[in-house]
Coordinates of C-alpha atoms and ligand atoms in Angstrom, one line a residue:
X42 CA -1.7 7.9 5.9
X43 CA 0.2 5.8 3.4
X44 CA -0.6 2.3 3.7
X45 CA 1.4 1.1 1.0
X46 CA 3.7 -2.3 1.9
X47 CA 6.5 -1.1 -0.6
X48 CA 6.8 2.4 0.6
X49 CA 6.8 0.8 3.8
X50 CA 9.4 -1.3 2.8
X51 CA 11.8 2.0 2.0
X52 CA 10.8 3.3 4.8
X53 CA 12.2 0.2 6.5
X54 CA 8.7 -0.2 8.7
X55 CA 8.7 -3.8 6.8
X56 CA 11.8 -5.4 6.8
X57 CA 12.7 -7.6 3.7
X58 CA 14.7 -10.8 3.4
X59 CA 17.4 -9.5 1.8
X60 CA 18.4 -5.5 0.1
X61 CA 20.4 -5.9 -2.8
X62 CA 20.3 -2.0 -4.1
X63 CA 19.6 1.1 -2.7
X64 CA 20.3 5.1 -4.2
X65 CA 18.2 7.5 -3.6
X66 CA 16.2 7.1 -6.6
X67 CA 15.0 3.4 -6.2
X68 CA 15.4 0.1 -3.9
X69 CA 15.7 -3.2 -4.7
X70 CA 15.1 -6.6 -2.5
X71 CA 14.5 -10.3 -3.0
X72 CA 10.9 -11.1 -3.9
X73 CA 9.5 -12.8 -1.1
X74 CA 7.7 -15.2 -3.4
X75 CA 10.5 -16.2 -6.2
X76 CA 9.4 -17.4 -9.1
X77 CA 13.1 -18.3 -10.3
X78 CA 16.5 -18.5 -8.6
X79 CA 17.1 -15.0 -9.2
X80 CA 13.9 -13.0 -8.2
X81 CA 14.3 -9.5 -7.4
X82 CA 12.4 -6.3 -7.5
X83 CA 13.0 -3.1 -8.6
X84 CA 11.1 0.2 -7.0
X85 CA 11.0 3.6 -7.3
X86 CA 11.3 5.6 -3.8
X87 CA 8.4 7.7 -5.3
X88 CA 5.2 6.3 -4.8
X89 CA 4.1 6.0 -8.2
X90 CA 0.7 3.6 -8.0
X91 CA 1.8 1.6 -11.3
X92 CA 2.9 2.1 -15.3
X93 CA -0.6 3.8 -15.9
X94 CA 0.5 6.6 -13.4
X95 CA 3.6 7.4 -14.8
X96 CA 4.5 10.9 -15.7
X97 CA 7.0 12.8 -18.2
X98 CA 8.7 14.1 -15.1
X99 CA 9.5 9.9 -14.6
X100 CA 11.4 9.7 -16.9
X101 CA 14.8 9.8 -15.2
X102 CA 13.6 7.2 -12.3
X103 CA 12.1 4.7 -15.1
X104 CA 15.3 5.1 -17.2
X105 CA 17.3 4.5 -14.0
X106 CA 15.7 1.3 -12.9
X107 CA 16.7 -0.1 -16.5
X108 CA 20.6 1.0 -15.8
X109 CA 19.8 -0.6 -11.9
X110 CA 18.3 -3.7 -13.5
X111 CA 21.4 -4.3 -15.9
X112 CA 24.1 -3.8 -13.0
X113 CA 22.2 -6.2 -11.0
X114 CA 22.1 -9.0 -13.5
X115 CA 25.7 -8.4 -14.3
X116 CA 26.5 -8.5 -10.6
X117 CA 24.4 -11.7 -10.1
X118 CA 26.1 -13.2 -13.4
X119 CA 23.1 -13.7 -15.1
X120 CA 25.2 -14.1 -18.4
X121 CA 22.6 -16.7 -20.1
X122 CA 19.8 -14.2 -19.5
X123 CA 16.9 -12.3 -17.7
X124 CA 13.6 -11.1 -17.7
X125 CA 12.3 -7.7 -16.3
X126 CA 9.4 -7.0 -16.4
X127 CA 6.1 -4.9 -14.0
X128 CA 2.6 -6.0 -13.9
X129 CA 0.1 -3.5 -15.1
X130 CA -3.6 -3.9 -13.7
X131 CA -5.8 -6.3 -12.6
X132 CA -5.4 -8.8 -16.0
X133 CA -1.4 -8.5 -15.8
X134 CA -1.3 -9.6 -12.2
X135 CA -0.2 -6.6 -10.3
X136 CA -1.2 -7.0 -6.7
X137 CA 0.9 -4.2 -4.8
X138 CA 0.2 -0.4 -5.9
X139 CA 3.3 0.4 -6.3
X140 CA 5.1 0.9 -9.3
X141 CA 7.8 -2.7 -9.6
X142 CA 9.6 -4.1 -11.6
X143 CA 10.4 -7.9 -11.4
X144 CA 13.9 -8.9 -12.3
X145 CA 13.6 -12.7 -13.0
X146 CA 16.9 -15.4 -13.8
X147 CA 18.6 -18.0 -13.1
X148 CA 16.2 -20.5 -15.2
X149 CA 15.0 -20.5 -19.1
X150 CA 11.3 -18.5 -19.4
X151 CA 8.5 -19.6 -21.5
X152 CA 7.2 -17.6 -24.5
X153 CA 4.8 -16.1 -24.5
X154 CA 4.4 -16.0 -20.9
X155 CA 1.2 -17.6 -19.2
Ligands
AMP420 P1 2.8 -8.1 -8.8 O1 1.9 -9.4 -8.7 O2 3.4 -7.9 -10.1 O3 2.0 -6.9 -8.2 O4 4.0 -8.4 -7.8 C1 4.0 -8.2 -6.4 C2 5.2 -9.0 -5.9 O5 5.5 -8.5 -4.6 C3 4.9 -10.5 -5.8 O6 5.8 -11.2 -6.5 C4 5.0 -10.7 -4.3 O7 5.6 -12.0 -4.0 C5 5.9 -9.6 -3.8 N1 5.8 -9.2 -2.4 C6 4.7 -8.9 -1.7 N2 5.0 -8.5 -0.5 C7 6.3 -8.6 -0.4 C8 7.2 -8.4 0.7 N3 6.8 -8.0 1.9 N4 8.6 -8.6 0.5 C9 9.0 -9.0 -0.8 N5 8.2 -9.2 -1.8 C10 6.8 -9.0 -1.6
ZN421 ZN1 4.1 3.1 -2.3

């Protein structure tokens, strides 16, 4: 059994507090936890446990969150900027094993980050 929240959350056994993108390569919903105005993540449908996992055969899902990522900041008019960014391991801050990407605007970001 798969006790993974973001899987899940595609699964739609969690519900989130609001979809913004779905294909059937990845799914993207409001961070329940914002850090900025604009704070949305980015998943792969795969379960992929986190950027240490990642396999050549990725490739096309990790390229396409990048192409998901810039549509959605284009769509939320995030003309003055954006981070994205994922969490790797226990010093980065990642607390769900699932592979995510944070998509962060709507504010200026400190350098380097904290
Ligand atoms: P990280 O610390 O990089 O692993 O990020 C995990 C993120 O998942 C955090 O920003 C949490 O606020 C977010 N999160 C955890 N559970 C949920 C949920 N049920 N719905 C939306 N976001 C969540
Ligand atoms: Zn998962």
């Amino acid at each position: 059994m798969n006790d993974c929240i973001f899987c899940k959350i595609i699964e739609g056994v969690i519900p989130v507090k609001k979809k913004i993108f779905e294909d059937d390569m990845v799914f993207a919903f409001e961070d329940i936890n914002p850090q900025a105005p604009v704070h949305i993540l980015i998943i792969p449908k795969k379960h992929i446990s986190g950027l240490d996992s990642v396999k050549r055969e990725d490739i096309e899902i990790l390229g396409h969150i990048q192409i998901v990522a810039s549509k959605i900041a284009e769509d939320m008019n995030l003309k003055e900027g954006y981070r994205l960014l994922t969490n790797n391991g226990i010093d980065a801050g990642q607390t769900v094993a699932h592979l995510h990407y944070h998509l962060l605007g709507g504010r200026t970001f400190a350098w380097p980050p904290g």
